[in-house]
mmCIF file of C-alpha atoms in Angstrom:
data_model
loop_
_atom_site.group_PDB
_atom_site.id
_atom_site.type_symbol
_atom_site.label_atom_id
_atom_site.label_comp_id
_atom_site.label_asym_id
_atom_site.label_seq_id
_atom_site.Cartn_x
_atom_site.Cartn_y
_atom_site.Cartn_z
ATOM 1 C CA MET H 1 -9.472 15.095 4.844
ATOM 2 C CA SER H 2 -10.247 17.389 1.900
ATOM 3 C CA GLU H 3 -8.031 18.818 -0.694
ATOM 4 C CA ARG H 4 -8.365 22.298 0.509
ATOM 5 C CA SER H 5 -7.299 21.067 4.155
ATOM 6 C CA ARG H 6 -4.390 19.228 2.926
ATOM 7 C CA TRP H 7 -2.920 22.024 1.378
ATOM 8 C CA LYS H 8 -3.638 24.414 4.743
ATOM 9 C CA ARG H 9 -1.688 21.604 6.714
ATOM 10 C CA LEU H 10 0.896 21.106 4.093
ATOM 11 C CA ALA H 11 1.785 25.014 4.456
ATOM 12 C CA LYS H 12 1.735 24.497 8.158
ATOM 13 C CA CYS H 13 4.115 21.480 7.936
ATOM 14 C CA LEU H 14 6.950 23.624 5.445
ATOM 15 C CA HIS H 15 6.350 26.693 7.826
ATOM 16 C CA ALA H 16 6.940 24.875 10.918
ATOM 17 C CA ALA H 17 10.170 23.464 9.061
ATOM 18 C CA ARG H 18 11.469 26.681 7.767
ATOM 19 C CA LEU H 19 11.118 25.450 4.243
ATOM 20 C CA PRO H 20 10.212 27.978 1.844
ATOM 21 C CA ALA H 21 9.701 25.520 -1.350
ATOM 22 C CA LEU H 22 9.246 21.730 -1.968
ATOM 23 C CA LEU H 23 9.497 19.397 -4.802
ATOM 24 C CA ILE H 24 7.694 16.527 -5.672
ATOM 25 C CA THR H 25 8.464 13.931 -7.725
ATOM 26 C CA HIS H 26 7.094 10.752 -6.230
ATOM 27 C CA LEU H 27 4.184 10.393 -8.385
ATOM 28 C CA PRO H 28 1.656 8.738 -5.815
ATOM 29 C CA ASP H 29 2.285 12.321 -3.847
ATOM 30 C CA VAL H 30 1.578 14.212 -6.965
ATOM 31 C CA ARG H 31 -1.663 12.893 -7.234
ATOM 32 C CA TYR H 32 -2.685 13.147 -3.879
ATOM 33 C CA LEU H 33 -1.855 16.584 -3.738
ATOM 34 C CA CYS H 34 -3.147 17.812 -7.285
ATOM 35 C CA GLY H 35 -4.956 14.507 -8.543
ATOM 36 C CA PHE H 36 -2.631 14.466 -11.749
ATOM 37 C CA THR H 37 -2.206 11.002 -12.404
ATOM 38 C CA GLY H 38 0.363 10.876 -15.689
ATOM 39 C CA SER H 39 3.498 9.132 -15.280
ATOM 40 C CA SER H 40 5.934 12.025 -15.841
ATOM 41 C CA ALA H 41 5.983 15.387 -13.205
ATOM 42 C CA ALA H 42 7.328 17.720 -11.045
ATOM 43 C CA LEU H 43 5.183 19.540 -8.573
ATOM 44 C CA VAL H 44 7.153 22.599 -6.882
ATOM 45 C CA LEU H 45 5.295 23.962 -3.795
ATOM 46 C CA LEU H 46 6.347 27.646 -2.418
ATOM 47 C CA ALA H 47 5.048 28.223 1.244
ATOM 48 C CA GLY H 48 3.537 30.812 2.852
ATOM 49 C CA THR H 49 2.639 31.257 6.330
ATOM 50 C CA SER H 50 -1.157 29.595 5.644
ATOM 51 C CA GLN H 51 -1.151 28.735 1.878
ATOM 52 C CA VAL H 52 1.170 27.049 -0.812
ATOM 53 C CA ARG H 53 1.543 28.281 -4.469
ATOM 54 C CA ALA H 54 2.030 24.884 -6.534
ATOM 55 C CA ARG H 55 3.024 24.701 -10.093
ATOM 56 C CA LEU H 56 3.160 21.441 -12.006
ATOM 57 C CA PHE H 57 5.544 20.973 -14.573
ATOM 58 C CA THR H 58 4.514 17.943 -17.197
ATOM 59 C CA ASP H 59 5.150 17.490 -20.800
ATOM 60 C CA GLY H 60 2.881 17.398 -24.136
ATOM 61 C CA ARG H 61 1.874 14.187 -23.642
ATOM 62 C CA TYR H 62 -0.497 15.222 -20.535
ATOM 63 C CA ARG H 63 -1.317 18.635 -22.166
ATOM 64 C CA ASP H 64 -5.017 17.828 -21.808
ATOM 65 C CA GLN H 65 -4.608 15.536 -19.125
ATOM 66 C CA ALA H 66 -3.333 17.858 -16.585
ATOM 67 C CA ARG H 67 -5.847 20.280 -17.494
ATOM 68 C CA ALA H 68 -8.502 18.044 -17.043
ATOM 69 C CA GLU H 69 -7.368 16.418 -13.683
ATOM 70 C CA VAL H 70 -4.893 19.272 -11.622
ATOM 71 C CA ARG H 71 -6.666 20.886 -9.191
ATOM 72 C CA GLY H 72 -4.955 23.398 -7.050
ATOM 73 C CA ALA H 73 -2.040 23.811 -8.990
ATOM 74 C CA THR H 74 -1.214 25.862 -12.111
ATOM 75 C CA VAL H 75 0.153 23.662 -15.021
ATOM 76 C CA ARG H 76 3.533 24.175 -16.893
ATOM 77 C CA ILE H 77 3.815 22.073 -20.124
ATOM 78 C CA VAL H 78 7.369 21.751 -21.101
ATOM 79 C CA LYS H 79 9.445 20.721 -24.378
ATOM 80 C CA GLY H 80 12.657 19.395 -22.317
ATOM 81 C CA ASN H 81 13.249 18.314 -18.842
ATOM 82 C CA THR H 82 11.061 18.871 -16.258
ATOM 83 C CA LEU H 83 13.435 19.022 -13.261
ATOM 84 C CA HIS H 84 14.875 22.186 -15.396
ATOM 85 C CA ALA H 85 11.856 23.420 -15.865
ATOM 86 C CA ALA H 86 10.923 23.650 -12.084
ATOM 87 C CA ALA H 87 14.772 24.591 -11.239
ATOM 88 C CA GLU H 88 14.233 27.914 -13.243
ATOM 89 C CA TRP H 89 11.058 28.607 -11.553
ATOM 90 C CA LEU H 90 12.983 28.253 -8.373
ATOM 91 C CA ALA H 91 15.513 30.516 -9.904
ATOM 92 C CA ALA H 92 13.172 33.290 -10.538
ATOM 93 C CA GLY H 93 11.172 33.062 -7.108
ATOM 94 C CA SER H 94 14.506 33.627 -5.483
ATOM 95 C CA VAL H 95 14.185 30.611 -3.210
ATOM 96 C CA PRO H 96 16.860 30.533 -0.688
ATOM 97 C CA VAL H 97 16.449 26.358 -0.133
ATOM 98 C CA CYS H 98 13.969 23.591 -1.550
ATOM 99 C CA GLY H 99 13.324 20.112 0.052
ATOM 100 C CA ILE H 100 13.245 17.202 -1.389
ATOM 101 C CA ASP H 101 11.974 13.932 -0.624
ATOM 102 C CA ALA H 102 14.798 11.551 0.621
ATOM 103 C CA SER H 103 12.904 8.298 0.267
ATOM 104 C CA HIS H 104 11.882 8.487 -3.426
ATOM 105 C CA THR H 105 14.630 11.193 -4.551
ATOM 106 C CA SER H 106 17.675 9.017 -6.270
ATOM 107 C CA LEU H 107 21.356 10.426 -5.980
ATOM 108 C CA ALA H 108 21.074 10.933 -10.002
ATOM 109 C CA THR H 109 18.027 13.282 -9.934
ATOM 110 C CA GLN H 110 19.335 15.285 -7.345
ATOM 111 C CA SER H 111 22.507 15.604 -9.100
ATOM 112 C CA GLN H 112 20.753 16.422 -12.281
ATOM 113 C CA LEU H 113 18.433 19.265 -10.127
ATOM 114 C CA THR H 114 21.457 20.733 -8.630
ATOM 115 C CA LYS H 115 23.289 20.926 -11.909
ATOM 116 C CA ALA H 116 20.066 22.445 -13.548
ATOM 117 C CA LEU H 117 19.816 25.350 -10.535
ATOM 118 C CA ARG H 118 23.571 26.046 -11.275
ATOM 119 C CA THR H 119 22.772 26.691 -14.789
ATOM 120 C CA ALA H 120 19.738 28.507 -13.953
ATOM 121 C CA LYS H 121 22.000 31.001 -11.807
ATOM 122 C CA SER H 122 20.198 29.944 -8.491
ATOM 123 C CA LYS H 123 21.582 29.879 -5.228
ATOM 124 C CA CYS H 124 18.870 27.645 -4.043
ATOM 125 C CA ARG H 125 20.468 25.035 -2.237
ATOM 126 C CA LEU H 126 18.736 21.831 -1.690
ATOM 127 C CA ARG H 127 17.923 20.292 1.795
ATOM 128 C CA ALA H 128 17.146 16.558 2.038
ATOM 129 C CA LEU H 129 14.144 15.322 4.267
ATOM 130 C CA ILE H 130 11.383 12.811 4.675
ATOM 131 C CA SER H 131 8.405 14.575 3.182
ATOM 132 C CA PRO H 132 5.261 15.848 4.980
ATOM 133 C CA VAL H 133 3.232 14.261 2.535
ATOM 134 C CA THR H 134 4.176 10.865 3.870
ATOM 135 C CA SER H 135 2.397 11.801 7.413
ATOM 136 C CA LEU H 136 -0.274 13.575 6.035
ATOM 137 C CA ARG H 137 -1.189 10.401 3.618
ATOM 138 C CA GLN H 138 -1.283 8.443 6.493
ATOM 139 C CA ILE H 139 -4.535 9.341 7.810
ATOM 140 C CA LYS H 140 -7.512 9.366 5.260
ATOM 141 C CA SER H 141 -10.344 11.164 4.281
ATOM 142 C CA GLU H 142 -13.692 10.348 4.562
ATOM 143 C CA ALA H 143 -13.915 10.054 0.562
ATOM 144 C CA GLU H 144 -10.615 8.269 0.791
ATOM 145 C CA GLN H 145 -11.900 5.708 3.332
ATOM 146 C CA GLN H 146 -14.887 5.086 1.515
ATOM 147 C CA THR H 147 -12.807 4.340 -1.722
ATOM 148 C CA LEU H 148 -10.776 1.872 0.282
ATOM 149 C CA ALA H 149 -14.012 0.338 1.287
ATOM 150 C CA ARG H 150 -15.490 -0.051 -2.207
ATOM 151 C CA ALA H 151 -12.110 -1.302 -3.481
ATOM 152 C CA ALA H 152 -12.200 -3.967 -0.457
ATOM 153 C CA ALA H 153 -16.013 -5.254 -1.057
ATOM 154 C CA LEU H 154 -14.543 -5.560 -4.900
ATOM 155 C CA GLY H 155 -12.043 -7.599 -3.865
ATOM 156 C CA CYS H 156 -14.204 -9.765 -1.424
ATOM 157 C CA ASP H 157 -16.750 -10.199 -3.967
ATOM 158 C CA LEU H 158 -13.669 -11.522 -6.400
ATOM 159 C CA TYR H 159 -12.604 -13.961 -4.001
ATOM 160 C CA ASN H 160 -16.115 -15.278 -3.077
ATOM 161 C CA ASP H 161 -16.489 -16.038 -7.039
ATOM 162 C CA LEU H 162 -13.200 -17.476 -7.113
ATOM 163 C CA LEU H 163 -13.590 -20.341 -4.521
ATOM 164 C CA THR H 164 -16.176 -21.858 -7.199
ATOM 165 C CA PHE H 165 -13.578 -22.088 -9.800
ATOM 166 C CA ILE H 166 -11.022 -23.515 -7.637
ATOM 167 C CA GLU H 167 -10.248 -27.149 -8.037
ATOM 168 C CA PRO H 168 -7.201 -29.760 -7.619
ATOM 169 C CA GLY H 169 -5.260 -30.118 -11.010
ATOM 170 C CA LEU H 170 -5.488 -26.204 -12.178
ATOM 171 C CA ARG H 171 -2.483 -24.289 -12.225
ATOM 172 C CA GLU H 172 -1.014 -21.202 -10.075
ATOM 173 C CA ILE H 173 -1.030 -19.524 -13.075
ATOM 174 C CA ASP H 174 -4.571 -20.387 -14.020
ATOM 175 C CA ILE H 175 -6.225 -18.930 -10.735
ATOM 176 C CA ALA H 176 -4.244 -15.814 -10.986
ATOM 177 C CA ALA H 177 -5.209 -15.329 -14.638
ATOM 178 C CA GLU H 178 -9.031 -15.874 -13.905
ATOM 179 C CA LEU H 179 -8.907 -13.558 -11.032
ATOM 180 C CA GLU H 180 -7.262 -10.772 -12.605
ATOM 181 C CA CYS H 181 -9.757 -11.391 -15.453
ATOM 182 C CA ARG H 182 -12.673 -11.134 -13.567
ATOM 183 C CA ALA H 183 -11.224 -7.949 -11.492
ATOM 184 C CA ARG H 184 -11.116 -6.229 -15.170
ATOM 185 C CA LYS H 185 -14.529 -7.018 -15.976
ATOM 186 C CA ALA H 186 -15.762 -5.983 -12.125
ATOM 187 C CA GLY H 187 -14.442 -2.559 -13.071
ATOM 188 C CA ALA H 188 -11.185 -2.671 -11.324
ATOM 189 C CA ASP H 189 -8.475 -0.074 -12.670
ATOM 190 C CA GLY H 190 -5.766 -3.332 -12.361
ATOM 191 C CA MET H 191 -4.190 -5.053 -9.541
ATOM 192 C CA SER H 192 -2.690 -3.505 -6.533
ATOM 193 C CA PHE H 193 0.419 -6.109 -6.958
ATOM 194 C CA GLU H 194 1.205 -9.183 -8.532
ATOM 195 C CA THR H 195 -1.078 -11.421 -7.743
ATOM 196 C CA ILE H 196 0.288 -14.500 -5.369
ATOM 197 C CA VAL H 197 -1.190 -17.864 -5.895
ATOM 198 C CA ALA H 198 1.089 -20.436 -4.003
ATOM 199 C CA ALA H 199 0.076 -23.896 -3.184
ATOM 200 C CA GLY H 200 1.691 -26.795 -1.200
ATOM 201 C CA PRO H 201 5.219 -26.547 -0.486
ATOM 202 C CA ARG H 202 5.560 -23.434 -2.535
ATOM 203 C CA SER H 203 2.899 -21.658 -0.114
ATOM 204 C CA SER H 204 5.942 -21.665 2.121
ATOM 205 C CA MET H 205 7.412 -18.733 0.485
ATOM 206 C CA PRO H 206 5.444 -15.663 1.443
ATOM 207 C CA HIS H 207 5.791 -13.643 -1.968
ATOM 208 C CA ALA H 208 5.557 -16.413 -4.071
ATOM 209 C CA ARG H 209 4.812 -15.861 -7.596
ATOM 210 C CA ALA H 210 2.095 -17.745 -9.225
ATOM 211 C CA SER H 211 4.123 -20.636 -11.196
ATOM 212 C CA ALA H 212 2.866 -23.288 -13.678
ATOM 213 C CA ALA H 213 2.590 -26.111 -10.518
ATOM 214 C CA PRO H 214 -0.579 -27.714 -10.704
ATOM 215 C CA ILE H 215 -2.303 -27.777 -7.393
ATOM 216 C CA ARG H 216 -2.638 -31.593 -5.660
ATOM 217 C CA PRO H 217 -5.355 -32.565 -3.757
ATOM 218 C CA GLY H 218 -5.261 -31.684 -0.225
ATOM 219 C CA GLU H 219 -2.574 -29.164 -0.749
ATOM 220 C CA LEU H 220 -2.846 -25.410 1.159
ATOM 221 C CA LEU H 221 -3.528 -22.849 -1.139
ATOM 222 C CA THR H 222 -2.453 -19.153 -0.451
ATOM 223 C CA LEU H 223 -4.153 -16.253 -2.267
ATOM 224 C CA ASP H 224 -3.098 -13.079 -1.580
ATOM 225 C CA PHE H 225 -4.093 -10.178 -3.927
ATOM 226 C CA GLY H 226 -5.611 -6.428 -4.110
ATOM 227 C CA ILE H 227 -7.308 -4.513 -6.818
ATOM 228 C CA MET H 228 -6.865 -0.980 -7.574
ATOM 229 C CA LEU H 229 -10.328 1.161 -7.874
ATOM 230 C CA ASP H 230 -9.900 4.824 -8.760
ATOM 231 C CA GLY H 231 -6.589 4.667 -8.233
ATOM 232 C CA TYR H 232 -6.866 3.301 -4.368
ATOM 233 C CA CYS H 233 -5.325 -0.310 -3.205
ATOM 234 C CA SER H 234 -7.135 -3.323 -1.329
ATOM 235 C CA ASP H 235 -5.392 -5.937 -0.085
ATOM 236 C CA MET H 236 -6.438 -9.583 1.144
ATOM 237 C CA THR H 237 -4.985 -13.255 1.819
ATOM 238 C CA ARG H 238 -6.822 -16.142 2.802
ATOM 239 C CA THR H 239 -5.891 -19.806 2.738
ATOM 240 C CA VAL H 240 -7.790 -22.953 1.825
ATOM 241 C CA GLN H 241 -7.661 -26.355 1.608
ATOM 242 C CA VAL H 242 -7.835 -27.557 -2.340
ATOM 243 C CA GLY H 243 -9.718 -30.937 -2.018
ATOM 244 C CA GLN H 244 -8.972 -33.841 0.055
ATOM 245 C CA GLY H 245 -5.530 -35.898 -0.061
ATOM 246 C CA GLY H 246 -2.632 -36.470 1.915
ATOM 247 C CA THR H 247 -2.131 -38.031 5.212
ATOM 248 C CA LEU H 248 -4.418 -37.711 8.382
ATOM 249 C CA GLY H 249 -1.373 -36.840 9.902
ATOM 250 C CA ARG H 250 -0.443 -33.976 7.369
ATOM 251 C CA GLN H 251 -4.320 -32.632 7.750
ATOM 252 C CA ARG H 252 -4.162 -32.339 11.224
ATOM 253 C CA HIS H 253 -0.957 -30.450 11.075
ATOM 254 C CA GLN H 254 -2.215 -28.054 8.196
ATOM 255 C CA ARG H 255 -5.426 -27.629 10.644
ATOM 256 C CA GLU H 256 -3.572 -26.814 13.926
ATOM 257 C CA VAL H 257 -1.500 -24.428 11.931
ATOM 258 C CA PHE H 258 -4.080 -22.654 10.274
ATOM 259 C CA GLU H 259 -5.830 -22.138 13.541
ATOM 260 C CA ALA H 260 -2.942 -20.673 15.348
ATOM 261 C CA VAL H 261 -2.648 -18.050 12.666
ATOM 262 C CA LEU H 262 -6.280 -17.689 12.543
ATOM 263 C CA VAL H 263 -6.042 -16.819 16.414
ATOM 264 C CA ALA H 264 -3.268 -14.451 16.100
ATOM 265 C CA GLN H 265 -4.809 -12.735 13.367
ATOM 266 C CA GLN H 266 -7.923 -11.995 15.538
ATOM 267 C CA ALA H 267 -5.555 -11.250 18.757
ATOM 268 C CA ALA H 268 -4.027 -8.144 16.623
ATOM 269 C CA VAL H 269 -7.151 -7.108 14.510
ATOM 270 C CA GLU H 270 -9.034 -7.035 18.263
ATOM 271 C CA ILE H 271 -6.324 -4.466 19.712
ATOM 272 C CA VAL H 272 -6.342 -1.887 16.827
ATOM 273 C CA ARG H 273 -7.935 1.382 18.009
ATOM 274 C CA ASP H 274 -6.438 5.021 18.159
ATOM 275 C CA GLY H 275 -4.176 5.967 20.317
ATOM 276 C CA VAL H 276 -2.423 1.993 20.242
ATOM 277 C CA SER H 277 1.201 1.537 18.873
ATOM 278 C CA ALA H 278 2.031 -0.249 15.692
ATOM 279 C CA GLU H 279 4.821 -2.460 17.605
ATOM 280 C CA THR H 280 1.835 -3.319 20.187
ATOM 281 C CA VAL H 281 -0.471 -4.264 17.574
ATOM 282 C CA ASP H 282 2.374 -6.535 16.300
ATOM 283 C CA ALA H 283 3.254 -7.743 19.588
ATOM 284 C CA ALA H 284 -0.315 -9.486 19.948
ATOM 285 C CA ALA H 285 0.299 -10.861 16.709
ATOM 286 C CA ARG H 286 3.775 -12.724 17.686
ATOM 287 C CA LYS H 287 2.302 -13.558 21.495
ATOM 288 C CA THR H 288 -0.208 -15.735 20.493
ATOM 289 C CA LEU H 289 2.035 -17.244 17.746
ATOM 290 C CA LYS H 290 4.862 -17.710 20.549
ATOM 291 C CA GLN H 291 1.996 -19.120 22.717
ATOM 292 C CA ALA H 292 2.045 -22.219 19.819
ATOM 293 C CA GLY H 293 5.584 -22.745 19.476
ATOM 294 C CA MET H 294 5.258 -21.102 15.690
ATOM 295 C CA ALA H 295 6.618 -17.717 16.475
ATOM 296 C CA LYS H 296 10.106 -18.201 14.900
ATOM 297 C CA TRP H 297 8.161 -19.327 11.388
ATOM 298 C CA PHE H 298 6.541 -15.767 11.536
ATOM 299 C CA THR H 299 9.291 -14.309 9.609
ATOM 300 C CA HIS H 300 8.039 -10.712 8.343
ATOM 301 C CA SER H 301 5.788 -7.654 9.849
ATOM 302 C CA THR H 302 2.511 -7.939 10.951
ATOM 303 C CA GLY H 303 1.132 -5.234 8.557
ATOM 304 C CA HIS H 304 1.266 -1.664 7.213
ATOM 305 C CA GLY H 305 -0.743 0.858 5.594
ATOM 306 C CA LEU H 306 -2.293 1.229 2.488
ATOM 307 C CA GLY H 307 -3.947 3.561 0.062
ATOM 308 C CA LEU H 308 -2.447 5.220 -3.446
ATOM 309 C CA GLU H 309 0.247 2.634 -2.637
ATOM 310 C CA ILE H 310 0.047 -0.830 -1.833
ATOM 311 C CA HIS H 311 2.337 -0.183 0.849
ATOM 312 C CA GLU H 312 2.384 3.013 2.885
ATOM 313 C CA GLY H 313 3.010 4.098 6.612
ATOM 314 C CA PRO H 314 2.595 2.865 9.396
ATOM 315 C CA ARG H 315 4.311 0.021 9.649
ATOM 316 C CA ILE H 316 2.990 -2.736 11.827
ATOM 317 C CA ALA H 317 6.233 -3.759 13.313
ATOM 318 C CA ALA H 318 8.435 -4.370 15.860
ATOM 319 C CA LYS H 319 10.131 -1.019 17.464
ATOM 320 C CA GLN H 320 7.192 0.769 15.508
ATOM 321 C CA ASP H 321 6.483 3.102 18.577
ATOM 322 C CA GLU H 322 4.333 5.343 16.207
ATOM 323 C CA PRO H 323 0.563 5.380 17.627
ATOM 324 C CA LEU H 324 -2.116 4.710 15.708
ATOM 325 C CA ARG H 325 -4.709 7.158 14.780
ATOM 326 C CA ALA H 326 -8.176 7.222 13.552
ATOM 327 C CA GLY H 327 -8.596 7.411 9.563
ATOM 328 C CA MET H 328 -5.759 5.095 9.150
ATOM 329 C CA VAL H 329 -6.378 1.823 6.991
ATOM 330 C CA ILE H 330 -3.913 -0.903 7.700
ATOM 331 C CA THR H 331 -3.590 -4.385 6.966
ATOM 332 C CA ILE H 332 -3.443 -6.985 9.559
ATOM 333 C CA GLU H 333 -1.652 -10.542 8.265
ATOM 334 C CA PRO H 334 0.739 -12.654 10.441
ATOM 335 C CA GLY H 335 1.653 -16.199 8.691
ATOM 336 C CA VAL H 336 3.244 -18.829 9.777
ATOM 337 C CA TYR H 337 5.962 -20.659 7.138
ATOM 338 C CA LEU H 338 7.106 -24.085 7.403
ATOM 339 C CA PRO H 339 9.997 -24.392 4.315
ATOM 340 C CA GLY H 340 9.278 -27.357 2.368
ATOM 341 C CA GLN H 341 6.067 -28.181 3.578
ATOM 342 C CA PHE H 342 3.377 -25.563 3.371
ATOM 343 C CA GLY H 343 2.430 -22.150 4.742
ATOM 344 C CA VAL H 344 -0.367 -19.919 6.348
ATOM 345 C CA ARG H 345 -1.337 -16.359 5.916
ATOM 346 C CA ILE H 346 -4.354 -14.544 6.701
ATOM 347 C CA GLU H 347 -4.990 -10.938 6.001
ATOM 348 C CA ASP H 348 -7.511 -8.476 6.794
ATOM 349 C CA THR H 349 -7.487 -4.525 5.382
ATOM 350 C CA VAL H 350 -9.272 -2.664 8.421
ATOM 351 C CA ARG H 351 -10.209 0.773 9.093
ATOM 352 C CA VAL H 352 -8.656 2.757 12.669
ATOM 353 C CA THR H 353 -11.637 4.153 14.606
ATOM 354 C CA GLU H 354 -11.683 5.687 18.050
ATOM 355 C CA THR H 355 -12.489 2.723 19.679
ATOM 356 C CA GLY H 356 -11.398 -0.098 17.618
ATOM 357 C CA CYS H 357 -11.220 -1.046 13.927
ATOM 358 C CA GLU H 358 -13.887 -2.059 11.141
ATOM 359 C CA ILE H 359 -12.668 -4.956 9.345
ATOM 360 C CA LEU H 360 -13.170 -3.782 5.602
ATOM 361 C CA THR H 361 -12.728 -7.154 4.030
ATOM 362 C CA PRO H 362 -15.324 -9.599 5.744
ATOM 363 C CA ALA H 363 -14.573 -12.419 3.127
ATOM 364 C CA TYR H 364 -14.696 -15.934 5.568
ATOM 365 C CA LYS H 365 -11.281 -16.583 6.829
ATOM 366 C CA GLY H 366 -12.096 -19.972 8.614
ATOM 367 C CA TRP H 367 -10.976 -23.379 7.560
ATOM 368 C CA LEU H 368 -12.441 -23.932 4.459
ATOM 369 C CA GLU H 369 -12.249 -27.196 2.178
ATOM 370 C CA LEU H 370 -12.970 -26.683 -1.399
#
């Protein structure tokens, strides 16, 4: 989807909702629509029947940056509060109602905006709704898909290189630091989220932070990380065994759980295609783990969309009947977490196509002993 078509589709959405204006303060949405990457902005959209007129309000810190980055909107640099400036523009245009994003606009911001409209003597009322930009962002343009694929490929390269570094005795934070340093040197903007490195019993915590705990021989190590490239996120998870150690019974149990998760992950990946509901993909992973007697230890959703943010729609989970569409980029990441023992998670990022999906993270995900 080109930037021009984004504006056209948004105009149609606002016209259908009988909404003459929309205020956007969620920065990823601002970037998606006009390209601005600063940390302070309010984007006001005035809708016609087939086009949108847009103005970006930001402060003097971003004077040069805004003028270099912004496309499709006029830029106004303000000395005071950007919301006050946006309210004045709405008042000057005699806008009767303006939409605000219920998912990302705090009560404090709503109160501040209402007060600013009163000060500007505007009769404009606010309507909270799920921003139409949210649905627009779910289906990626060809350019976005290519950027996400490049980010995922870089993540795979980093993972493959890191395998030669990992060994028993290293601390989890040593591995996280090494990965993040290599990512920066390889050209990443930064990390998509705080890198998860968890070994042994700590791997039973799905979102464990890397700690100073050393990795003991024979422990399972879960590595969940993502990098950002040109503003877009990658995301992948692999679980490996670090060295030899532990009883034969524990080793066999680790391998059994790993294989069950791998089969569940592959079952979910294989069912992804245009038109299949998100809950159907989730159910495919859970059914496989139920057959293995491990479903109760799968404690989170099967996946999520990603793009400018690490978590975007759609959500791949139970009771999510939204159909997947070609052009969506999602993760498939079932896991099994045995409290106090160990955990296994395997995650790929995939691009939804008309007939199936393309795996963007093809790094080896079978059983691996380092």
